[in-house]
Coordinates of C-alpha atoms in Angstrom, one line a residue:
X80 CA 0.0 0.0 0.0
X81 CA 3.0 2.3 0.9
X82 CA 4.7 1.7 -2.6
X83 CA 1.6 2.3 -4.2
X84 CA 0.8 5.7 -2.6
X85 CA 4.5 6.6 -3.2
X86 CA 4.3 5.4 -7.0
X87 CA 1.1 8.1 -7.2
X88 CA 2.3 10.9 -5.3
X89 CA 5.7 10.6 -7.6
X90 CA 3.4 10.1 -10.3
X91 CA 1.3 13.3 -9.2
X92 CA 3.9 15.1 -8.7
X93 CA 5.2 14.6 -11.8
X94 CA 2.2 15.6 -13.9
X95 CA 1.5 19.0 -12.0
X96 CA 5.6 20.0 -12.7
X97 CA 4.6 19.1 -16.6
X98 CA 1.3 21.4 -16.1
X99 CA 3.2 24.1 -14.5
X100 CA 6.0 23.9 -16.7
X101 CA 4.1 24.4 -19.9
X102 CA 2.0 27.3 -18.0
X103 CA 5.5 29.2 -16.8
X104 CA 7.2 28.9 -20.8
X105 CA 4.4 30.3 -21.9
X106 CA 4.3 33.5 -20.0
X107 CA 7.5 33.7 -20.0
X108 CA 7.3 33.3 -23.8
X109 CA 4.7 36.5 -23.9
X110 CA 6.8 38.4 -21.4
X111 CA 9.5 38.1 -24.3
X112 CA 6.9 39.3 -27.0
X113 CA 5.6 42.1 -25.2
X114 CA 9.2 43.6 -23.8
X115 CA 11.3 43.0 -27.0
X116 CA 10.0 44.5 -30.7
X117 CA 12.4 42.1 -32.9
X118 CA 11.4 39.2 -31.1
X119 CA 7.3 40.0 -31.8
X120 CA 7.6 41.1 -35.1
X121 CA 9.3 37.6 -35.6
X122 CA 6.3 36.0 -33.9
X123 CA 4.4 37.6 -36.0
X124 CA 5.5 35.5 -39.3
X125 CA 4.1 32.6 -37.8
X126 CA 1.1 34.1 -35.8
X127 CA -2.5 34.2 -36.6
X128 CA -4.9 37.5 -36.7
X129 CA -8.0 38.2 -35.3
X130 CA -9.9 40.6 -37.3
X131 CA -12.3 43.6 -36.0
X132 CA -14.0 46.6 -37.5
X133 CA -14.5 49.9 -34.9
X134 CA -14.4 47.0 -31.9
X135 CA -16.7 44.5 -33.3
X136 CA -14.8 41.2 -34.2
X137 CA -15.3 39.3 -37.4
X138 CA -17.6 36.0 -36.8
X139 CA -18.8 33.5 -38.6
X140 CA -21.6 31.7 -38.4
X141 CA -22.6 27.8 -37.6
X142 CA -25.9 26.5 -36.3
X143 CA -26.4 28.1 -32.8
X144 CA -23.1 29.8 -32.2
X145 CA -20.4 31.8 -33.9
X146 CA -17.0 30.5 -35.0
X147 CA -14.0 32.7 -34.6
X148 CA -11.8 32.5 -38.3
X149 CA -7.8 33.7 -37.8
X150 CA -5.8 34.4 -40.9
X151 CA -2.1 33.8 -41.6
X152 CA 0.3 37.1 -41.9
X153 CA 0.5 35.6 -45.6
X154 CA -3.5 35.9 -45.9
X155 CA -3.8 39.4 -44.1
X156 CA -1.2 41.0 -46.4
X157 CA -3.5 39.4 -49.6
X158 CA -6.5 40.7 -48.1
X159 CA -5.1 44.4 -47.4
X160 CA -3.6 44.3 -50.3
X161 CA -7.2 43.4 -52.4
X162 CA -8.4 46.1 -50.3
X163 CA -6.1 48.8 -51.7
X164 CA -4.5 49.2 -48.6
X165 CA -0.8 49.5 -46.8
X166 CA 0.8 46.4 -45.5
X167 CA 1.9 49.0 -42.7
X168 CA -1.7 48.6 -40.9
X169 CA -0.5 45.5 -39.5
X170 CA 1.5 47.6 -36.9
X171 CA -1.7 48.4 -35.6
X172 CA -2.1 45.1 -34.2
X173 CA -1.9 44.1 -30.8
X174 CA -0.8 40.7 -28.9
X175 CA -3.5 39.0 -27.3
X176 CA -2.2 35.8 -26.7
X177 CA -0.5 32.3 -27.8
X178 CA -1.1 29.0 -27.8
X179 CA 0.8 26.2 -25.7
X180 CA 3.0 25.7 -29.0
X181 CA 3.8 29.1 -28.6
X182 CA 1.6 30.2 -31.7
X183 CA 1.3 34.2 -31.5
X184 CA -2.4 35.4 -31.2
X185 CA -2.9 39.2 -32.3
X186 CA -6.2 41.3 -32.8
X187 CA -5.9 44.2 -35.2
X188 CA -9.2 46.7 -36.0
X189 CA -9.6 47.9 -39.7
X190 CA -12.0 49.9 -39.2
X191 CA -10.1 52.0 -36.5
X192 CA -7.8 54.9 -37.1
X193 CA -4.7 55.9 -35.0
X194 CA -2.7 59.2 -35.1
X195 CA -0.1 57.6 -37.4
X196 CA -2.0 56.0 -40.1
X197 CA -2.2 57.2 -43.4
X198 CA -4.8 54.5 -44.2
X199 CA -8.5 55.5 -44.3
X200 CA -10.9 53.2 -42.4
X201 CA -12.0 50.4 -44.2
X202 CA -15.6 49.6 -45.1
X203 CA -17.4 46.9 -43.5
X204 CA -19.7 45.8 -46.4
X205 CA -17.0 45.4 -48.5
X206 CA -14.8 44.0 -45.6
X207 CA -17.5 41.1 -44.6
X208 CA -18.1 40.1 -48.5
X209 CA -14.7 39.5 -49.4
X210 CA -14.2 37.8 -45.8
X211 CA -17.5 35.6 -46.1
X212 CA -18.0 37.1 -42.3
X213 CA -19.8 39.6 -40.2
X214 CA -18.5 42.1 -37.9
X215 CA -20.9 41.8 -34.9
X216 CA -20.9 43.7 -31.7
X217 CA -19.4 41.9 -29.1
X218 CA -22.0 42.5 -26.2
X219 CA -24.5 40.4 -28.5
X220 CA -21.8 38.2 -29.7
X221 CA -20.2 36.9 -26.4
X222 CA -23.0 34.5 -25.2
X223 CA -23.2 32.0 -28.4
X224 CA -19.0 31.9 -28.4
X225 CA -17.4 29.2 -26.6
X226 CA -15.7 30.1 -23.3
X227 CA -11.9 30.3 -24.7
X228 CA -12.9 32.4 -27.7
X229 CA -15.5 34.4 -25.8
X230 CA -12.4 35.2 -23.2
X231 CA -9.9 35.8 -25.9
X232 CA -12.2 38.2 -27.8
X233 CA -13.0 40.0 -25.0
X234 CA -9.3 40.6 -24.3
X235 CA -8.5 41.4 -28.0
X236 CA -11.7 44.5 -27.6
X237 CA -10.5 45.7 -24.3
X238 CA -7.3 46.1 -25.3
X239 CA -8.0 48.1 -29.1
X240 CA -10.6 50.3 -27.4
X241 CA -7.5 51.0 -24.5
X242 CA -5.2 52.2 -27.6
X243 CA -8.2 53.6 -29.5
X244 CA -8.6 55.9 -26.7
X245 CA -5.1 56.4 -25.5
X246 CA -3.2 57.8 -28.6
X247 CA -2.3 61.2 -27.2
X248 CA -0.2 61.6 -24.0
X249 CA -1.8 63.5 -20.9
X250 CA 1.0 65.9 -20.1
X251 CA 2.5 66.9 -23.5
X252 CA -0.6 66.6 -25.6
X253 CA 1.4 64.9 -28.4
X254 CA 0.7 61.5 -30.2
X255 CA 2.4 58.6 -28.4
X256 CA 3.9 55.3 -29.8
X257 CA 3.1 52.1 -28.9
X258 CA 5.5 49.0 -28.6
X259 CA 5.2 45.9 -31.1
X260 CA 2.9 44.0 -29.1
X261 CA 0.9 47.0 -28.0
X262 CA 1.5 46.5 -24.3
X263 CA 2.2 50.1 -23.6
X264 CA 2.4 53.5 -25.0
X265 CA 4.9 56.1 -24.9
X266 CA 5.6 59.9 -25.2
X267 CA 8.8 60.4 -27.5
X268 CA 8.3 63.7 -26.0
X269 CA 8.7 63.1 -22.1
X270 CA 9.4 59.3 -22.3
X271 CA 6.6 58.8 -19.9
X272 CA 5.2 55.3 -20.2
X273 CA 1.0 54.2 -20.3
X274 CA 0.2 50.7 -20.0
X275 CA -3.5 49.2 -20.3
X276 CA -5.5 49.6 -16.9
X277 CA -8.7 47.5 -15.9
X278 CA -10.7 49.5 -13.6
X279 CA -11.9 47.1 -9.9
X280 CA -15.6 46.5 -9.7
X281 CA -17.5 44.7 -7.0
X282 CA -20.4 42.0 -7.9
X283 CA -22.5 41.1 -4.4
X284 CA -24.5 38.5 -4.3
X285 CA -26.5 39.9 -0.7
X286 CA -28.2 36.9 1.4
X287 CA -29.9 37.1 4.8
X288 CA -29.9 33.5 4.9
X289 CA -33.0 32.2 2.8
X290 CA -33.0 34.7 0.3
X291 CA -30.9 36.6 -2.3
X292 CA -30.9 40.0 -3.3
X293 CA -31.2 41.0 -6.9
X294 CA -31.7 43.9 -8.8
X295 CA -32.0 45.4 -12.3
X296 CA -30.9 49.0 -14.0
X297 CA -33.1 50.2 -16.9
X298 CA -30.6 49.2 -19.5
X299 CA -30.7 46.0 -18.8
X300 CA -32.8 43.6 -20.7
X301 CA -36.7 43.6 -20.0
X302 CA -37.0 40.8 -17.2
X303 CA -33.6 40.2 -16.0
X304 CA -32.2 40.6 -13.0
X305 CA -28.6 40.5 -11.4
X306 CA -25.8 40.9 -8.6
X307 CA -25.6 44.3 -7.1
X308 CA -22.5 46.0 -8.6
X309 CA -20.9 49.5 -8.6
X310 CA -16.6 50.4 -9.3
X311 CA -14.4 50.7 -6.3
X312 CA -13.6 54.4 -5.0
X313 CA -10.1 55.1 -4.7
X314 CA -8.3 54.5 -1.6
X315 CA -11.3 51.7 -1.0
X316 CA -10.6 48.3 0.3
X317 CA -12.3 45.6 -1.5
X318 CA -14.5 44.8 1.5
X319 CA -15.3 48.8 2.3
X320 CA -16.0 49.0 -1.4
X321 CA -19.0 46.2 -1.0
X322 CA -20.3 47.8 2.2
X323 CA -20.4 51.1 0.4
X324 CA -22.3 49.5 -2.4
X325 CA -24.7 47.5 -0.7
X326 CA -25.3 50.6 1.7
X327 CA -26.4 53.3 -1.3
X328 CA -27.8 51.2 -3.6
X329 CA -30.6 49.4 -1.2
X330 CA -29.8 50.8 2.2
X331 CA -28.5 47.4 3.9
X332 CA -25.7 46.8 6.2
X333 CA -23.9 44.2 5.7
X334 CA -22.7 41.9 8.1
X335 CA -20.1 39.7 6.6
X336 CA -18.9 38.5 3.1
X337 CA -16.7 36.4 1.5
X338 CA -14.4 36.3 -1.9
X339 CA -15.7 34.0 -4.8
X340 CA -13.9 35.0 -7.9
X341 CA -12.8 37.5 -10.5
X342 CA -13.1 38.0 -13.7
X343 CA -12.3 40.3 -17.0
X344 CA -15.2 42.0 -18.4
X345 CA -14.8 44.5 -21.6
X346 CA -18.0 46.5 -21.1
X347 CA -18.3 49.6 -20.9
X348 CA -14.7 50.3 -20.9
X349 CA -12.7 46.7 -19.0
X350 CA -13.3 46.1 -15.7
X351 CA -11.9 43.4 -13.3
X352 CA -15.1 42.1 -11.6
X353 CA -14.8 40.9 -8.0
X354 CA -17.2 38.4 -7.1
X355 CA -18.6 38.2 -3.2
X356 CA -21.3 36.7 -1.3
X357 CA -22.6 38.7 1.9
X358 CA -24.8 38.6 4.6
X359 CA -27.2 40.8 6.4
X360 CA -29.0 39.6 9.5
X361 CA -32.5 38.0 9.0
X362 CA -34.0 40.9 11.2
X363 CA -32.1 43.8 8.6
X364 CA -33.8 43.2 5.7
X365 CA -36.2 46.5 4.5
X366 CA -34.7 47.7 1.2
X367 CA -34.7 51.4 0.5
X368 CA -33.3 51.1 -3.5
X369 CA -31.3 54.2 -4.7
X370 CA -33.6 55.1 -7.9
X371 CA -30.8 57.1 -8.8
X372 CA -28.5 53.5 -9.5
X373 CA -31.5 50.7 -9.7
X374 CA -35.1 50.9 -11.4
X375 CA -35.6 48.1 -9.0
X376 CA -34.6 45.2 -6.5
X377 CA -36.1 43.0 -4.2
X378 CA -35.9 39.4 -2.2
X379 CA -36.2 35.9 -4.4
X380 CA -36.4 32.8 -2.6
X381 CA -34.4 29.8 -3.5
X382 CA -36.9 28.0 -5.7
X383 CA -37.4 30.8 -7.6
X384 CA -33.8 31.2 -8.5
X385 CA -33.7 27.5 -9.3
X386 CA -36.8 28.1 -11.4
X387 CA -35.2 31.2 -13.1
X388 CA -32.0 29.4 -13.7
X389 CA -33.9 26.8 -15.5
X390 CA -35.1 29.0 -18.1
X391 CA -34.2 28.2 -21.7
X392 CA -36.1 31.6 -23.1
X393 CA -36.0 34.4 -21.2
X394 CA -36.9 36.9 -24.4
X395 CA -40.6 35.1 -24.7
X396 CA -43.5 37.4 -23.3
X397 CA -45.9 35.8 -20.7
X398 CA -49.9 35.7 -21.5
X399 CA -50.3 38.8 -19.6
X400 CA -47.5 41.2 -21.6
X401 CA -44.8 40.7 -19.1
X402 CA -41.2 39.1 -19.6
X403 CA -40.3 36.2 -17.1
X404 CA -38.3 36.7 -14.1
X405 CA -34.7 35.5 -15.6
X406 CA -30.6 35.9 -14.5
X407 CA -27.5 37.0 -16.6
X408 CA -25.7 34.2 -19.1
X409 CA -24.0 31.4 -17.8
X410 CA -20.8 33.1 -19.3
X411 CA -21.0 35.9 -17.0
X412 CA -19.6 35.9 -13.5
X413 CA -23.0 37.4 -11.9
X414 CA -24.4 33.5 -13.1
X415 CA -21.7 32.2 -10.9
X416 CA -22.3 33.8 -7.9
X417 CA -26.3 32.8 -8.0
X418 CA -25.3 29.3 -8.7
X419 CA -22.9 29.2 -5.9
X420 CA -25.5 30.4 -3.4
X421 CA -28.9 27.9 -4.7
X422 CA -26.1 25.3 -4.0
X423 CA -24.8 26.8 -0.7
X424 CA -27.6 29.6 0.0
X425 CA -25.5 30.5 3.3
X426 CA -22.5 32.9 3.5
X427 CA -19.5 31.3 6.0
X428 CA -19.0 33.7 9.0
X429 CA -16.0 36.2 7.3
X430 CA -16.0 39.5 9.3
X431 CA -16.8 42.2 6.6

């Protein structure tokens, strides 16, 4: 018995030092890309391109999702050069990526300009007949895309729309100059140096026990209902960021939370979204919403979140004119968080 538990933990052992391995060349591998221009441009010979027009990535589609098509340097440079235009708007690419073969991903918009290209924007029409694609938007996209694509698409937008919006430096007021693999900007005038920024956000999933807390803004979709959420203030602390949050938007006081998860969203503008369960006591329940952040909030059992998350079609009106009661995408973290707590509907005693 011995031997054999010695043979598996070797065995074990041996297969997490292969996983972590293959996970540590690989960053190290982008790390390379990103801090030295010869070595991405190289990367790029070999890399495949992700194609977007003003933020909206090229998709194609196959039964009841979208397929994501990459193209060869080789086939860009054909394309571009069908198009009439310079083989030069490839430097407007960014890295977004590689494969565990070390395969360079990169994202590059054509329908964007930047303060250094001469090239006009392209023109979808003609873009999405000669590429047997559409350019969709992203927000309506991201649900029928598979999780890896979904995630590297997202990245690929937040990080265009970052550059999109960055091209002109703060201090001097003159066009800055981004690296090969679009990790960061600089002034030529003042050196200074701009790197992409996520801004924090906190996603509470508010329980008193037997019920959860949800609530919906007017832009969201008619019937659906969500996590509370609002951006950290600076000089917050994550768990002084929920308190605040949970405090203005429905006037409770939470008692104690706990961490779930995180997770990269591109909308409006990239945010990190910080996942957490708290707790209010049974007796603190009356919520005041702030009409000012929520058209509306209020208690759901358990079996109607079950019930809700259930729901294959949440767009279908009911017999009296009103949409069903339904919750965000699996794909989105807010999904997690509501799953977590019909499994577990009690938050462990964390002070908050």
């Amino acid at each position: 018995m011995s031997l054999y538990c010695g043979t598996a933990c070797r065995r074990k052992s041996f297969w997490c030092y292969r996983l972590l391995s293959t996970y540590v060349t690989k960053t190290r591998y982008l790390f390379e890309l990103k801090e030295d221009d010869d070595a991405c441009k190289k990367a790029q010979q070999t890399g495949a391109f992700y194609l977007f027009h003003n933020l909206a990535p090229l998709l194609q589609k196959s039964e009841h999702q979208y397929l994501l098509p990459q193209y060869s340097l080789v086939e860009l440079e054909k394309l571009l050069g069908k198009l009439g235009q310079d083989t030069q708007r490839i430097e407007d690419s960014v890295l977004i990526g590689c494969s565990e073969q070390h395969e360079a991903w990169f994202a590059l918009d054509l329908g964007l300009t930047n303060s250094s290209s001469m090239s006009a924007s392209l023109q979808k029409p003609e873009m999405e007949a000669e590429l047997r694609g559409s350019f969709i938007e992203l927000r309506k996209a991201l649900f029928r895309l598979n999780v890896k694509d979904a995630s590297l698409l997202s990245t690929a937008q937040a990080l265009l729309r970052w550059h999109d919006a960055h091209q002109f430096c703060s201090r001097s007021g003159q066009p800055t100059k981004k690296n090969v693999a679009g990790s960061k900007r600089v002034c030529p005038s003042n050196k200074i140096i701009y790197y992409p920024q996520m801004a924090p956000v906190v996603i509470t999933l508010v329980s008193d026990g037997t019920r959860c807390l949800l609530a919906r803004q007017s832009s969201f979709p008619k019937g659906m209902y969500s996590a509370l959420a609002g951006f950290c203030d600076i000089g917050e602390t994550l768990e002084e960021a929920v308190r605040r949050e949970v405090a203005e938007e429905v006037g409770l006081e939470v008692e104690r939370l706990h961490y779930s998860a995180s997770q990269h969203w591109p909308f409006p503008n990239s945010s990190l979204m910080i996942a957490c369960h708290a707790a209010v006591s049974p007796g603190q329940t009356e919520i005041q919403v702030n009409l000012r952040e929520l058209e509306a909030a209020a208690w759901f059992s358990h079996d109607e979140v079950v019930m809700a998350l259930k729901r294959n079609d949440p767009y279908t009106k009911q017999q009296n004119g009103t949409f069903p009661f339904w919750l965000p995408p699996k794909l989105a973290i807010a999904h997690q968080l509501i799953k977590e707590w019909v499994e577990k509907p009690t938050c462990p005693s964390l002070p908050a």
